[in-house]
Short mmCIF file of C-alpha atoms in Angstrom, two decimals:
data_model
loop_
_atom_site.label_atom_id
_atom_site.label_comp_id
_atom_site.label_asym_id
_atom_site.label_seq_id
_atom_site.Cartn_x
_atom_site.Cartn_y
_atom_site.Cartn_z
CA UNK A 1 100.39 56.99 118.13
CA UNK A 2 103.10 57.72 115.72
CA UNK A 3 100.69 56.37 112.59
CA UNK A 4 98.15 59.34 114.31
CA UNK A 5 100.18 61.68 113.95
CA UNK A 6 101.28 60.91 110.42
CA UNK A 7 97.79 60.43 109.42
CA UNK A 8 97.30 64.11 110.86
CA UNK A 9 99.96 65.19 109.18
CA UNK A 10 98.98 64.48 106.13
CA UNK A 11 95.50 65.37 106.29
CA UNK A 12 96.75 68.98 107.01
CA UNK A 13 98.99 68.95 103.84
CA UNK A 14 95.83 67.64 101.51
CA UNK A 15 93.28 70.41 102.92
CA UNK A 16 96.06 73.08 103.37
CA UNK A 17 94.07 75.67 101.26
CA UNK A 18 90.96 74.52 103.15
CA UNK A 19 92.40 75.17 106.72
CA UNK A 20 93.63 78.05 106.22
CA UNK A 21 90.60 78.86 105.12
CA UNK A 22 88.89 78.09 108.30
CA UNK A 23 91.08 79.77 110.48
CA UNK A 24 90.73 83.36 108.69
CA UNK A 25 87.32 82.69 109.45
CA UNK A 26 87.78 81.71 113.00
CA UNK A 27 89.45 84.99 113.13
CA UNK A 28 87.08 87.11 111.65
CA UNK A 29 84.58 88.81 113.91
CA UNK A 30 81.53 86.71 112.55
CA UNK A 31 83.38 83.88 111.72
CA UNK A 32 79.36 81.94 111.81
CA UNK A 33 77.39 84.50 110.40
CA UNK A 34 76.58 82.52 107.24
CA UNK A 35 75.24 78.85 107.76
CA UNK A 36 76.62 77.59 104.67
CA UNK A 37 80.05 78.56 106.18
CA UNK A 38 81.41 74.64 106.14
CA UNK A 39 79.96 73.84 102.67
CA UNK A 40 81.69 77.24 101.44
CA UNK A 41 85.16 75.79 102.15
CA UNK A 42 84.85 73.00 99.55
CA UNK A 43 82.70 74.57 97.19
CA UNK A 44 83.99 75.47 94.44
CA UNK A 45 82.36 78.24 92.24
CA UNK A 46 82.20 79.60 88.84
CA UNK A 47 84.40 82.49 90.02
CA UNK A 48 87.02 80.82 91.14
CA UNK A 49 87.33 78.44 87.98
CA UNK A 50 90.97 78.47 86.65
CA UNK A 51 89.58 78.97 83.00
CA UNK A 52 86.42 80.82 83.04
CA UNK A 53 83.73 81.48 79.92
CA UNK A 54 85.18 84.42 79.15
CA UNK A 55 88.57 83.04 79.35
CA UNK A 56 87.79 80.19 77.16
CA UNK A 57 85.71 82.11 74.15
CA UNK A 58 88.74 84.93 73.45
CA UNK A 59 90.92 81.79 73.47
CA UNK A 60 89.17 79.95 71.37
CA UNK A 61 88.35 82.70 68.91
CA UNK A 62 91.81 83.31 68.62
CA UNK A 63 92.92 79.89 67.68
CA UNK A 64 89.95 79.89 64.70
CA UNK A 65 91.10 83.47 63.57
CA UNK A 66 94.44 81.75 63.22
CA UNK A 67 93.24 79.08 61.91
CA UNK A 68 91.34 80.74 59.12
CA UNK A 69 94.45 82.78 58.04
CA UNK A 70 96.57 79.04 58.29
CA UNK A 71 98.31 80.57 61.07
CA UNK A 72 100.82 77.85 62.72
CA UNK A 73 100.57 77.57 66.38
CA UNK A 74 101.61 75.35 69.17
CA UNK A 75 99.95 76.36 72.51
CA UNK A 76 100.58 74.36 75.94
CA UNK A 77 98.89 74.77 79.28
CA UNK A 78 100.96 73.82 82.15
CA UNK A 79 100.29 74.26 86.04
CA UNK A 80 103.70 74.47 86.67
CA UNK A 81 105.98 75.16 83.69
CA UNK A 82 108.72 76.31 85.94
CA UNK A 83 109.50 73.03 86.80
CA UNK A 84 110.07 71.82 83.24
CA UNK A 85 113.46 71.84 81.22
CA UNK A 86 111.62 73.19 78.34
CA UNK A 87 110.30 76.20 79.62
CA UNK A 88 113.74 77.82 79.81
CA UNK A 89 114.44 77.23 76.68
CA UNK A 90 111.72 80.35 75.52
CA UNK A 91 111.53 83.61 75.89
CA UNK A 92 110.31 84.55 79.61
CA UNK A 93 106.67 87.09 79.16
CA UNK A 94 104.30 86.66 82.05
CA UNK A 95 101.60 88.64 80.35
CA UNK A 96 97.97 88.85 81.16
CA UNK A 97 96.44 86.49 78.45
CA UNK A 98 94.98 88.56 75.54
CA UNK A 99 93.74 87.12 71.99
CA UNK A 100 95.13 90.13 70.46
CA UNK A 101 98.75 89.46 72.19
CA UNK A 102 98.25 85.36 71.52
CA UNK A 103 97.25 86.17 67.71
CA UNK A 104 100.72 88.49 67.56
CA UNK A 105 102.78 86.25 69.04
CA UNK A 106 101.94 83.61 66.02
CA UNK A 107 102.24 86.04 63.72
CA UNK A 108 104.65 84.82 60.56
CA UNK A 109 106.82 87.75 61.08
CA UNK A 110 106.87 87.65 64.73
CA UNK A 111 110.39 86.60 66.49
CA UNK A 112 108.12 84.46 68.55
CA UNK A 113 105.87 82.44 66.21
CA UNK A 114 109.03 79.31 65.88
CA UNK A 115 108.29 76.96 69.06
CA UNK A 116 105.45 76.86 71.59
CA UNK A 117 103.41 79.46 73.51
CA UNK A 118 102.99 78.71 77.50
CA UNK A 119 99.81 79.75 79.46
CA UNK A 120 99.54 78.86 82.98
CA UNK A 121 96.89 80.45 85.25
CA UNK A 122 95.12 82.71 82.14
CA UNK A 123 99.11 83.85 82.09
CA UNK A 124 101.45 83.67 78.46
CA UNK A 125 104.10 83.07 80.63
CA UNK A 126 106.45 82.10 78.12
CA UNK A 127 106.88 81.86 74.19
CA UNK A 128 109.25 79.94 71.77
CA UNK A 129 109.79 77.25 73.42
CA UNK A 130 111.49 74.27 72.28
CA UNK A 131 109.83 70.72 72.87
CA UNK A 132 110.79 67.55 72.54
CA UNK A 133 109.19 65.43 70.00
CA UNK A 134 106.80 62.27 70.28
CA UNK A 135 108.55 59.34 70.21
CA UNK A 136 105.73 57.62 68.68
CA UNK A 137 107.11 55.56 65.29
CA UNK A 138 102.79 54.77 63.80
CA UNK A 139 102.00 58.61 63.34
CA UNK A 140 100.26 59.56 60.17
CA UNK A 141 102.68 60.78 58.02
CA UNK A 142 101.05 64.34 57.82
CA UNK A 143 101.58 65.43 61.10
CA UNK A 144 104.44 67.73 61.27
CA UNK A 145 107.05 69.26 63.65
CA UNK A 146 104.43 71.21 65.85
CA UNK A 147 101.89 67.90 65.72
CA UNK A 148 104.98 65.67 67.38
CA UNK A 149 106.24 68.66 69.51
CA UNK A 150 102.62 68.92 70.97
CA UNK A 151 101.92 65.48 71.89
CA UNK A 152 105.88 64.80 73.26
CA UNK A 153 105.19 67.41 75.63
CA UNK A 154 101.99 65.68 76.66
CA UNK A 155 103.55 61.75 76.29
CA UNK A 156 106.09 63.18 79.08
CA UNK A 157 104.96 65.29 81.51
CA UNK A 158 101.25 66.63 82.62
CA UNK A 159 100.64 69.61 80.24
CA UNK A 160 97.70 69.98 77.70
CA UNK A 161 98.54 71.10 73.85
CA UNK A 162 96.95 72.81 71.16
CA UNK A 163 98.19 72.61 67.73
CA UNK A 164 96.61 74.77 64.96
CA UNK A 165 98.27 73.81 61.75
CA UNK A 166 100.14 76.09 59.43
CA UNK A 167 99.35 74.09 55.72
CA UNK A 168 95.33 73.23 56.65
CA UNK A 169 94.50 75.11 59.08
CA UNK A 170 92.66 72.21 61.60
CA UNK A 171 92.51 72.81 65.42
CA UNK A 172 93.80 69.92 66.94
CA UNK A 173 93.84 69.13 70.98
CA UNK A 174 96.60 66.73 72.41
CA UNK A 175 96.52 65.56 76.37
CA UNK A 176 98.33 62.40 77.63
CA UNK A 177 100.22 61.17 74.29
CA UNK A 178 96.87 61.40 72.59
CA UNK A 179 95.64 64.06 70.02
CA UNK A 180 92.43 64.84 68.91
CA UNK A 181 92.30 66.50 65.47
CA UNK A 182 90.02 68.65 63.27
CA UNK A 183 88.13 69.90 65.87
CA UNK A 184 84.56 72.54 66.04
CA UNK A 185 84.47 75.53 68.34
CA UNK A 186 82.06 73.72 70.74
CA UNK A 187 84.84 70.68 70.84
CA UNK A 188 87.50 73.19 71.50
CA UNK A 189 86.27 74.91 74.39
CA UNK A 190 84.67 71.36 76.01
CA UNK A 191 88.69 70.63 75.99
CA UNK A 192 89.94 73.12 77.88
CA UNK A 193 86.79 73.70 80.34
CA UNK A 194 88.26 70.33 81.42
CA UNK A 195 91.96 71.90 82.33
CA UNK A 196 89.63 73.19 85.32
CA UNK A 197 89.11 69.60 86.44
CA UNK A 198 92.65 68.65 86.40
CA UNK A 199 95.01 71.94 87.64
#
């Protein structure tokens, strides 16, 4: 009986957002008006995608507007950046994401363009901040400061980075200690439609 009520237990944590859920619509007046009603509660739509189209076109045009000026920038998406060391070390926004406020941000005379750019939740939450460095000793020699700072932050915790660089200008993606370089538009935005898979 006690590994019941474990199992229940945890079954409640898992679907939390799920039951509760169901019981605003137990409490509604209708609550079975639509059929569908059970299928609704794990379905999950194009609306309520973390990064949507539109989310993922003004970000990628601004990282290829940087890009074609050589604009250095370090961008991470986190779910929960409060919860790493790093995030403290930056300056604290919590803006609505913009391209025009991204693009400024990176700007060369901008206090904020040194250090990394966080967006959680189509929020810059945070700018300049400092991260620690691969550790990785067979890197190809012409990866730079924000190429190691992009994929330490992705070797050591679960956070996504992209890297445009300041003397070539090539997009580059890092996730889980690896880093995908040179990358199209169409590449770009396939990367971060996946963040929706995995926040």
């Amino acid at each position: 009986s006690q590994f019941v009520n474990v199992g229940v237990i945890m079954l409640l944590i898992i679907f939390q957002p799920e039951v509760r859920k169901f019981l605003l619509m137990l409490g509604s007046s209708t609550p079975f008006r639509n059929q569908n009603w059970l299928t609704g509660l794990f379905k999950k739509t194009s609306s309520s995608l973390i990064y949507d189209e539109h989310f993922i076109k003004n970000l990628v045009d601004a990282c290829f507007k940087m890009a074609q000026k050589k604009t250095g920038a370090l961008i991470i998406f986190a779910e929960n950046p409060e919860i790493h060391n790093w995030f403290n070390s930056g300056i604290s926004l919590n803006a609505n994401f913009s391209a025009e406020l991204l693009i400024s941000i990176f700007n060369k005379n901008s206090p904020l363009h040194d250090g990394a750019t966080v967006i959680s939740n189509k929020k810059i939450v945070a700018s300049a901040c400092i991260l620690p460095l691969s550790k990785k000793d067979n890197l190809p020699s012409h990866l730079g400061l924000r190429h190691r700072a992009g994929l330490g932050a992705t070797e050591s915790v679960g956070v996504s980075a992209i890297i445009i660089s300041e003397e070539n200008g090539k997009i580059s993606y890092s996730e889980k200690g690896n880093i995908h370089m040179n990358l199209s538009k169409d590449q770009l935005s396939d990367y971060i439609s996946l963040l929706n898979k995995t926040q």
